[in-house]
């Protein structure tokens, strides 16, 4: 955008037609001394965090317009098919980033997301299925929202549908035309005039200007549709340019501006959206608001690929795994851990192998927490621990996690710091077979466990009520313990049988050693966390009850059995 005060803008204005000069002079905003695609550091409140800004392709200090509040707009899905793991990956990763901002750094994130419920692909699908496009869109929109909830993604403050914002979109386009940055065609289309913003176009790359194809009504091949005349049989809305529907990019500019006004702190989406979608959003929004920098930070997540595939997982390529199918084999926590193990910006390979790696990281943490609890309860006897050393490791982990997350949300580094803490904790928990009177250090383990849970909670992983399926793939430990308890109960019942002799009623003396052995087994199992108890008048064979923890030996299993 140009202003009428600086030499550069005035000179370049003289190169325009008189009409354009007047139009632009009437609609100028503040000159920001920005030329081309240069980024200006925003003024406002420095959070002390660094984020990788796609606008500058480097890490920048995160400065927010309002203290303690981040305005955040994200592009939502085009709802014409099932949500897949690519979507899951992008939205879970940004959910984690938003949780870090709010839960760790105390920033209130106001998040708005668009649902693209009108688009060429939705119309095509509705024709293929012979179902109205509104039905197709609402069906997949609901499914998307359900899937996000099942992945524990915190919903945005507001979801906005394109079809419910068409009057706002029409008004938005109208103003861009009046500001001299768009033109209408005889056919009833409206195009954005890329040349009108000169060197400001191309923040995320893009093609050089070129001649439009023969038969096209565009002035420049890069010009893109703001409004498309509807073809026969397509849904349409009335507009000053005739019946039609919004182009793809304009919905985001309009809806983000409707919610947040002329300025936005953060805008996010998958990396495929950087060009042309975000490039065009910027062009439109800055043309509408007549401002030099509409969104200050663009955060782009890397793509999820099926391992070995160069293509990203996508609806149009039909190479996807739906979220619902995925959740039949893995949990939401496991998917989160899978996402945490890489930076949100990196491409990520999906395979059973990478999921098992994520599962095993979670299991190591769960196992440590359960062992620690057994230790704190006195069920696990250990050699004396180096308490001061552990307090130091805890302080070190806290500082590393904070540093990693403040540096462009480096979750992989943060998880590695947590795993290192787990490793040191495990090394100190050296079980000894005999219960001794040695010094115990429950407080430091309680502090470590509390801290690990807090970090996981920031990431949206909650292990408290989770049954972890440690032994699913290697035989059921639960089953082994159950068999053992059953065998002991049978032996005990045999030992307790009384003989019928009238002269010497009572136990068979030769069976008493069996009773002693049963007692010894019960006592020996207790420090390992396996408690054998009677449940009321239960006459059935023992059943495993209570919580099935993890860890090879130490868990709080309560077995219904005669003591
Ligand atoms: N494989 C993927 N990895 C990471 N993010 C993805 C992936 N696929 C889509 N996304 C992101 O999900 C959001 C919604 O995407 P969209 O609805 O366009 O999905 P899509 O499957 O790519 O659809 P299409 O194939 O029609 O382009 C966007 O931010 C997009 O970047
Ligand atoms: Zn968008």
XYZ file of C-alpha atoms and ligand atoms in Angstrom:
595
model
C 0.000 0.000 0.000
C 1.204 3.477 -0.650
C 0.748 6.690 1.304
C 0.770 10.287 0.092
C 3.512 11.459 2.430
C 6.739 9.747 1.491
C 8.728 10.429 -1.649
C 8.816 6.820 -2.731
C 5.043 6.473 -2.643
C 4.412 9.818 -4.305
C 6.823 9.046 -7.158
C 5.382 5.634 -7.738
C 1.889 7.092 -7.573
C 2.719 9.362 -10.506
C 3.387 6.293 -12.555
C -0.286 5.326 -12.166
C -3.315 6.658 -13.993
C -4.849 9.865 -12.541
C -7.868 7.862 -11.393
C -5.706 5.427 -9.487
C -3.746 8.284 -7.928
C -6.898 9.856 -6.547
C -8.301 6.535 -5.412
C -5.146 5.557 -3.585
C -4.687 8.998 -2.034
C -8.166 8.718 -0.583
C -7.513 5.326 0.899
C -4.041 5.536 2.293
C -2.966 4.065 5.581
C 0.120 4.884 7.573
C 3.334 4.476 5.645
C 5.329 1.916 7.468
C 8.531 2.427 5.503
C 8.126 -1.152 4.440
C 9.135 -1.926 0.987
C 8.443 -5.140 -0.782
C 8.136 -8.137 1.411
C 10.076 -6.773 4.369
C 8.778 -7.629 7.842
C 8.456 -5.054 10.589
C 8.948 -6.123 14.174
C 5.592 -5.426 15.816
C 5.311 -3.024 18.700
C 3.631 -4.338 21.833
C 4.452 -6.777 24.579
C 7.475 -8.981 24.278
C 6.639 -12.436 25.576
C 10.294 -13.440 25.815
C 9.538 -16.357 23.482
C 10.960 -16.954 20.030
C 8.903 -18.282 17.147
C 9.834 -19.251 13.641
C 8.017 -16.775 11.456
C 7.478 -17.978 7.884
C 7.383 -14.325 6.831
C 11.063 -13.916 7.642
C 12.055 -17.591 7.568
C 13.781 -17.255 10.906
C 13.069 -17.175 14.607
C 11.743 -13.836 15.831
C 10.810 -12.523 19.261
C 7.095 -13.065 19.827
C 5.625 -9.632 20.459
C 1.889 -9.397 21.024
C -0.298 -6.371 20.466
C -2.026 -6.789 23.829
C -0.297 -7.921 26.987
C -1.007 -11.548 27.859
C -3.303 -12.128 24.879
C -2.599 -13.683 21.489
C -5.087 -13.381 18.656
C -4.803 -16.506 16.506
C -6.550 -17.387 13.298
C -6.254 -20.778 11.660
C -7.461 -22.168 8.383
C -9.860 -25.031 8.948
C -10.617 -28.037 6.775
C -12.513 -28.133 3.506
C -15.267 -30.486 4.541
C -15.915 -32.897 1.704
C -14.322 -36.077 3.065
C -13.127 -37.782 6.251
C -10.626 -36.082 8.511
C -7.309 -37.932 8.338
C -4.032 -38.173 10.207
C -2.595 -35.233 8.222
C -5.277 -32.995 9.718
C -4.791 -34.627 13.095
C -1.099 -33.867 12.921
C -1.498 -30.196 12.039
C -4.280 -29.475 14.524
C -2.774 -31.508 17.385
C 0.604 -29.833 16.903
C -0.950 -26.367 17.027
C -3.116 -27.433 19.956
C 0.095 -28.317 21.776
C 1.625 -24.939 20.859
C -1.475 -23.127 22.108
C -1.477 -25.132 25.352
C 2.188 -24.235 25.876
C 1.385 -20.559 25.378
C -1.542 -20.595 27.752
C -0.632 -23.159 30.404
C 3.093 -22.538 30.610
C 3.472 -18.903 29.642
C 0.124 -17.538 30.835
C -0.965 -16.146 27.474
C -4.667 -16.231 26.681
C -4.973 -17.532 23.144
C -8.081 -16.338 21.337
C -8.457 -18.769 18.503
C -10.869 -18.569 15.586
C -11.101 -21.126 12.801
C -12.951 -21.157 9.527
C -14.774 -24.190 8.199
C -14.686 -24.167 4.401
C -18.161 -25.451 3.673
C -18.432 -24.235 0.097
C -15.778 -25.037 -2.474
C -15.278 -26.692 -5.866
C -14.400 -30.008 -4.219
C -17.526 -29.991 -2.051
C -19.688 -29.256 -5.079
C -17.982 -32.026 -7.074
C -18.545 -34.483 -4.235
C -22.183 -33.512 -3.931
C -22.656 -34.225 -7.634
C -20.865 -37.561 -7.362
C -22.966 -38.623 -4.382
C -26.113 -36.915 -5.568
C -26.456 -35.268 -2.180
C -26.902 -31.555 -1.559
C -23.588 -29.802 -0.894
C -24.862 -28.444 2.442
C -25.493 -31.976 3.651
C -22.059 -33.175 2.528
C -20.407 -30.223 4.253
C -22.313 -30.468 7.520
C -21.784 -34.231 7.707
C -17.994 -33.943 7.389
C -17.835 -30.829 9.529
C -19.477 -32.681 12.412
C -17.172 -35.615 11.890
C -14.136 -33.309 11.912
C -15.231 -31.690 15.170
C -15.868 -35.070 16.785
C -12.489 -36.347 15.638
C -10.756 -33.287 17.053
C -12.475 -33.826 20.405
C -11.448 -37.465 20.441
C -7.866 -36.292 19.931
C -8.359 -33.895 22.845
C -7.819 -30.824 20.692
C -9.245 -27.807 22.529
C -11.882 -26.325 20.218
C -11.275 -22.773 19.008
C -13.178 -19.975 20.750
C -15.292 -19.936 17.626
C -15.717 -21.992 14.453
C -17.089 -19.905 11.574
C -18.595 -21.283 8.397
C -18.025 -19.607 5.064
C -21.673 -19.981 4.068
C -22.754 -18.014 7.134
C -20.480 -15.109 6.283
C -21.225 -14.434 2.633
C -22.642 -10.874 3.128
C -19.456 -9.960 5.030
C -17.378 -11.469 2.219
C -19.267 -9.477 -0.413
C -18.709 -6.255 1.570
C -15.037 -7.132 1.971
C -14.575 -7.641 -1.766
C -16.457 -4.449 -2.508
C -14.046 -2.464 -0.383
C -11.008 -4.054 -2.020
C -12.408 -3.011 -5.410
C -12.980 0.512 -4.111
C -9.449 0.591 -2.736
C -8.238 -0.077 -6.262
C -6.944 -3.603 -5.791
C -9.523 -5.745 -7.571
C -11.497 -5.648 -10.788
C -14.642 -7.200 -12.138
C -15.039 -8.957 -15.459
C -17.960 -8.924 -17.847
C -18.606 -12.540 -16.931
C -19.353 -11.625 -13.318
C -16.071 -12.730 -11.712
C -13.978 -10.536 -9.458
C -10.186 -10.851 -9.470
C -7.546 -9.474 -7.183
C -5.170 -7.196 -9.089
C -1.717 -8.425 -8.125
C 0.102 -5.677 -10.009
C -1.703 -3.082 -7.883
C 0.392 -4.084 -4.887
C 3.611 -4.332 -6.880
C 6.564 -5.801 -5.049
C 4.485 -6.425 -1.942
C 3.329 -9.689 -3.482
C 5.613 -12.675 -2.901
C 6.157 -12.909 0.853
C 6.070 -16.690 0.616
C 7.520 -16.995 -2.853
C 5.285 -17.353 -5.866
C 5.565 -16.986 -9.611
C 6.794 -13.923 -11.463
C 4.191 -11.897 -13.324
C 3.176 -13.382 -16.601
C 0.656 -13.103 -19.375
C -2.698 -14.701 -18.689
C -3.655 -17.664 -20.813
C -5.583 -16.949 -23.989
C -9.317 -16.720 -23.263
C -8.734 -15.766 -19.615
C -10.178 -12.481 -18.410
C -7.428 -11.937 -15.897
C -5.020 -9.027 -16.283
C -2.132 -11.047 -14.916
C -1.815 -14.809 -14.678
C -1.224 -14.481 -10.903
C -4.520 -12.641 -10.304
C -6.854 -14.832 -8.274
C -10.607 -15.018 -7.884
C -12.325 -13.165 -5.038
C -15.760 -13.945 -6.405
C -16.687 -16.651 -8.891
C -19.740 -16.492 -11.085
C -21.710 -19.648 -10.385
C -22.168 -22.169 -13.148
C -25.471 -23.889 -13.802
C -26.470 -26.168 -10.931
C -23.934 -24.690 -8.495
C -24.971 -23.071 -5.216
C -24.941 -19.275 -5.441
C -25.453 -16.058 -3.520
C -26.575 -12.674 -4.861
C -23.922 -9.975 -5.161
C -23.342 -6.646 -6.926
C -21.503 -8.693 -9.588
C -24.266 -11.199 -10.128
C -24.955 -14.655 -8.735
C -21.878 -16.409 -7.552
C -19.827 -17.633 -4.622
C -16.666 -16.622 -2.795
C -13.228 -17.626 -4.037
C -11.159 -19.762 -1.702
C -8.802 -17.238 -0.071
C -11.222 -14.405 0.592
C -13.120 -16.328 3.276
C -10.113 -16.349 5.608
C -9.316 -12.652 5.176
C -12.919 -11.693 5.790
C -13.572 -13.990 8.716
C -10.275 -13.234 10.458
C -10.996 -9.514 10.045
C -14.563 -9.924 11.275
C -13.283 -11.477 14.486
C -10.000 -9.647 15.061
C -10.207 -6.409 13.064
C -7.289 -5.060 11.095
C -4.510 -6.706 13.016
C -3.683 -10.283 13.894
C -0.895 -11.667 16.043
C -0.649 -15.249 14.763
C -1.932 -17.085 11.714
C -1.413 -20.824 11.307
C -1.893 -23.649 8.846
C -0.085 -26.531 7.183
C 2.935 -25.621 5.074
C 1.023 -26.364 1.848
C -1.117 -23.324 2.616
C 1.767 -20.828 2.623
C 1.545 -20.320 -1.109
C -0.759 -19.345 -2.682
C -3.379 -19.379 0.076
C -1.670 -17.323 2.779
C 0.114 -15.146 0.259
C -3.263 -14.221 -1.195
C -4.873 -13.780 2.219
C -2.180 -11.241 3.069
C -2.616 -9.401 -0.219
C -6.384 -9.141 0.245
C -6.293 -8.217 3.919
C -3.669 -5.526 3.504
C -5.540 -4.184 0.492
C -8.730 -4.055 2.519
C -7.298 -2.581 5.724
C -4.797 -0.424 3.848
C -2.181 -1.521 6.301
C 1.400 -2.551 5.870
C 1.396 -5.692 7.959
C -1.813 -7.516 8.700
C -0.742 -10.740 10.474
C 2.552 -10.472 12.328
C 3.471 -14.156 12.566
C 2.728 -17.041 10.237
C 3.298 -20.466 11.789
C 3.322 -23.422 9.413
C 3.281 -27.057 10.446
C 5.204 -29.706 8.519
C 3.419 -32.417 6.598
C 2.584 -35.897 7.697
C 3.545 -38.528 5.116
C 3.005 -42.220 5.105
C 6.473 -43.636 5.634
C 8.225 -43.989 2.299
C 5.829 -41.683 0.462
C 6.909 -38.319 -0.885
C 3.338 -37.101 -1.083
C 1.642 -35.679 1.983
C -1.371 -37.560 3.277
C -4.369 -35.854 1.728
C -8.017 -36.237 0.883
C -7.540 -35.550 -2.794
C -4.748 -38.126 -3.129
C -6.862 -40.696 -1.294
C -3.784 -41.910 0.566
C -5.160 -41.318 3.988
C -5.900 -43.092 7.270
C -8.965 -41.704 8.977
C -8.724 -40.531 12.558
C -11.459 -42.952 13.548
C -9.589 -45.944 12.122
C -6.372 -44.817 13.736
C -8.021 -44.626 17.154
C -8.963 -48.302 16.928
C -5.289 -49.191 17.277
C -3.739 -46.303 19.160
C -4.792 -43.761 21.748
C -5.026 -39.969 21.588
C -2.187 -39.785 24.127
C -0.010 -41.927 21.885
C -0.716 -39.688 18.902
C 0.206 -36.643 20.965
C 3.468 -38.262 21.990
C 4.122 -39.093 18.322
C 3.654 -35.389 17.499
C 5.767 -34.243 20.453
C 8.750 -36.296 19.360
C 9.373 -33.954 16.402
C 9.256 -30.177 16.050
C 5.904 -28.902 14.850
C 7.563 -27.485 11.732
C 9.189 -30.697 10.576
C 7.768 -33.198 8.157
C 6.824 -36.376 9.967
C 6.750 -39.980 8.768
C 3.849 -42.047 9.935
C 4.234 -45.799 10.383
C 3.431 -48.461 12.960
C 7.102 -48.287 13.901
C 6.941 -44.586 14.730
C 3.708 -45.093 16.664
C 5.261 -47.923 18.682
C 8.169 -45.641 19.484
C 5.709 -43.036 20.784
C 3.868 -45.714 22.744
C 7.059 -46.966 24.288
C 8.069 -43.430 25.396
C 4.722 -43.039 27.138
C 5.039 -46.478 28.703
C 8.469 -45.657 30.085
C 7.035 -42.578 31.749
C 3.980 -44.435 33.078
C 6.099 -47.275 34.320
C 8.388 -44.872 36.163
C 5.407 -43.100 37.748
C 3.963 -46.387 38.978
C 7.267 -47.646 40.322
C 7.769 -44.357 42.076
C 4.348 -44.592 43.644
C 5.091 -48.112 44.852
C 8.317 -46.780 46.346
C 6.549 -43.876 48.025
C 3.928 -46.213 49.483
C 6.631 -48.481 50.840
C 5.649 -51.365 48.601
C 8.926 -51.222 46.753
C 12.060 -51.555 48.839
C 15.098 -49.836 47.364
C 18.674 -49.159 48.232
C 19.232 -45.632 49.601
C 19.024 -43.061 46.808
C 21.255 -40.080 46.045
C 18.672 -37.490 46.939
C 20.717 -34.335 46.265
C 21.662 -35.675 42.837
C 17.995 -36.203 41.971
C 16.991 -32.706 43.129
C 19.687 -31.358 40.816
C 18.430 -33.441 37.883
C 14.912 -32.146 38.520
C 16.062 -28.507 38.484
C 18.052 -29.192 35.326
C 15.047 -30.781 33.586
C 12.794 -27.867 34.536
C 15.161 -25.345 33.085
C 15.773 -27.378 29.890
C 12.058 -27.890 29.266
C 11.311 -24.203 29.724
C 14.187 -23.180 27.489
C 13.234 -25.655 24.757
C 9.598 -24.596 24.713
C 10.424 -20.886 24.752
C 12.568 -21.476 21.675
C 9.935 -22.022 19.001
C 8.091 -24.691 21.006
C 10.773 -27.340 20.661
C 8.778 -30.217 22.103
C 11.276 -32.856 20.966
C 13.960 -31.289 23.154
C 11.533 -30.880 26.038
C 10.488 -34.547 25.881
C 14.109 -35.589 25.771
C 14.756 -33.589 28.981
C 11.811 -35.363 30.642
C 13.076 -38.763 29.479
C 16.483 -38.012 30.892
C 14.867 -37.222 34.259
C 12.988 -40.532 34.084
C 16.245 -42.303 33.301
C 18.005 -40.828 36.346
C 14.996 -41.568 38.549
C 14.891 -45.182 37.375
C 18.581 -45.655 38.030
C 18.076 -44.576 41.607
C 15.170 -46.956 42.157
C 17.243 -50.086 42.715
C 14.965 -52.758 44.224
C 16.327 -54.854 47.058
C 14.720 -58.153 47.997
C 14.710 -57.684 51.801
C 12.828 -54.828 53.436
C 15.367 -52.911 55.438
C 15.454 -49.967 57.723
C 17.572 -47.851 55.330
C 16.841 -44.171 54.662
C 14.055 -43.509 52.162
C 13.543 -40.449 49.984
C 9.908 -40.269 48.933
C 9.766 -36.455 48.691
C 12.184 -36.095 45.815
C 10.348 -38.789 43.826
C 7.034 -37.115 44.610
C 8.474 -33.859 43.270
C 9.714 -35.535 40.091
C 6.428 -37.309 39.432
C 4.437 -34.145 40.059
C 6.645 -32.208 37.678
C 6.427 -34.839 34.928
C 2.657 -34.900 35.237
C 2.551 -31.112 35.024
C 4.589 -31.127 31.826
C 2.431 -33.855 30.286
C -0.624 -31.902 31.303
C 0.706 -28.860 29.431
C 1.009 -31.096 26.361
C -2.529 -32.428 26.812
C -1.460 -35.897 27.952
C -3.188 -37.196 31.034
C -1.873 -40.437 32.471
C -3.777 -40.467 35.747
C -6.763 -42.399 34.547
C -5.123 -44.216 31.715
C -4.855 -47.955 31.556
C -1.598 -48.507 29.815
C -1.446 -51.649 27.745
C 2.115 -52.531 28.497
C 1.823 -56.235 28.089
C -0.657 -56.377 25.259
C 2.005 -57.413 22.800
C 4.118 -59.673 24.998
C 1.583 -61.726 26.920
C -0.616 -60.502 29.721
C 1.109 -59.993 33.057
C -2.308 -59.510 34.523
C -3.209 -63.035 33.408
C -0.034 -64.488 34.893
C -0.726 -62.925 38.281
C -4.330 -64.054 38.129
C -3.270 -67.680 37.461
C -0.808 -67.528 40.311
C -3.480 -66.250 42.713
C -5.904 -68.922 41.541
C -3.339 -71.694 42.052
C -2.531 -70.362 45.532
C -6.211 -70.280 46.425
C -6.657 -73.915 45.345
C -3.634 -75.031 47.328
C -4.842 -73.067 50.325
C -8.334 -74.530 50.122
C -6.791 -78.014 49.987
C -4.617 -77.228 53.025
C -7.554 -75.845 54.998
C -9.782 -78.876 54.456
C -10.741 -80.545 57.707
C -10.906 -84.282 58.128
C -14.016 -85.911 59.402
C -12.483 -87.996 62.184
C -14.584 -87.704 65.338
C -11.582 -88.267 67.580
C -9.172 -85.782 65.925
C -11.197 -83.125 64.058
C -9.246 -80.379 62.358
C -6.590 -79.764 59.728
C -4.484 -82.465 58.224
C -1.114 -81.884 59.911
C 0.834 -82.947 56.853
C -0.814 -80.121 54.861
C 0.195 -77.314 57.245
C 3.479 -76.572 55.400
C 1.307 -75.780 52.351
C -0.540 -73.134 54.364
C 2.768 -71.656 55.465
C 3.958 -71.570 51.854
C 0.763 -69.761 50.830
C 1.312 -67.145 53.520
C 4.919 -66.695 52.471
C 3.865 -66.199 48.855
C 1.278 -63.594 49.884
C 3.849 -61.743 52.008
C 6.483 -61.861 49.295
C 4.107 -60.510 46.682
C 3.083 -57.525 48.813
C 6.313 -55.497 48.423
C 5.990 -56.085 44.698
C 2.655 -54.283 44.771
C 0.474 -57.386 44.399
C -1.945 -57.405 47.269
C -4.084 -60.515 47.871
C -7.319 -59.633 49.595
C -10.724 -61.127 50.343
C -13.592 -59.349 48.670
C -16.705 -59.653 50.833
C -18.441 -62.968 50.493
C -17.276 -63.497 46.969
C -17.385 -67.215 46.283
C -15.975 -67.010 42.807
C -12.435 -67.577 41.816
C -10.263 -64.573 42.330
C -10.693 -61.823 39.836
C -8.189 -59.096 39.234
C -9.617 -55.796 40.333
C -8.479 -52.285 40.802
C -5.955 -50.395 38.795
C -3.503 -52.164 36.540
C -0.397 -50.185 36.693
C 2.702 -50.581 34.647
C 6.203 -51.658 35.484
C 7.319 -55.215 35.495
C 7.116 -55.886 39.213
C 5.567 -53.066 41.089
C 1.938 -52.336 40.775
C -1.134 -52.055 42.931
C -2.988 -55.147 41.880
C -5.666 -56.224 44.228
C -6.606 -59.827 43.781
C -9.823 -61.199 45.130
C -8.651 -64.230 47.049
C -8.721 -65.751 50.453
C -5.786 -64.407 52.441
N -0.707 -34.546 5.377
C -0.830 -33.424 6.064
N 0.083 -33.101 6.995
C -0.039 -31.998 7.743
N -1.052 -31.118 7.614
C -1.996 -31.384 6.698
C -1.939 -32.552 5.876
N -3.027 -32.548 5.067
C -3.728 -31.433 5.372
N -3.117 -30.729 6.332
C -3.533 -29.459 6.906
O -4.874 -29.581 7.377
C -5.572 -28.355 7.149
C -6.839 -28.613 6.366
O -6.481 -29.114 5.092
P -7.426 -29.548 3.905
O -8.824 -29.617 4.321
O -7.076 -28.714 2.739
O -6.901 -31.073 3.725
P -6.348 -31.916 2.524
O -6.468 -33.341 2.888
O -4.988 -31.396 2.149
O -7.377 -31.651 1.398
P -7.124 -31.588 -0.152
O -6.475 -32.862 -0.547
O -8.497 -31.415 -0.667
O -6.236 -30.384 -0.358
C -4.582 -27.434 6.438
O -3.947 -26.593 7.400
C -3.596 -28.384 5.842
O -2.327 -27.791 5.655
Zn -7.053 -19.667 5.185
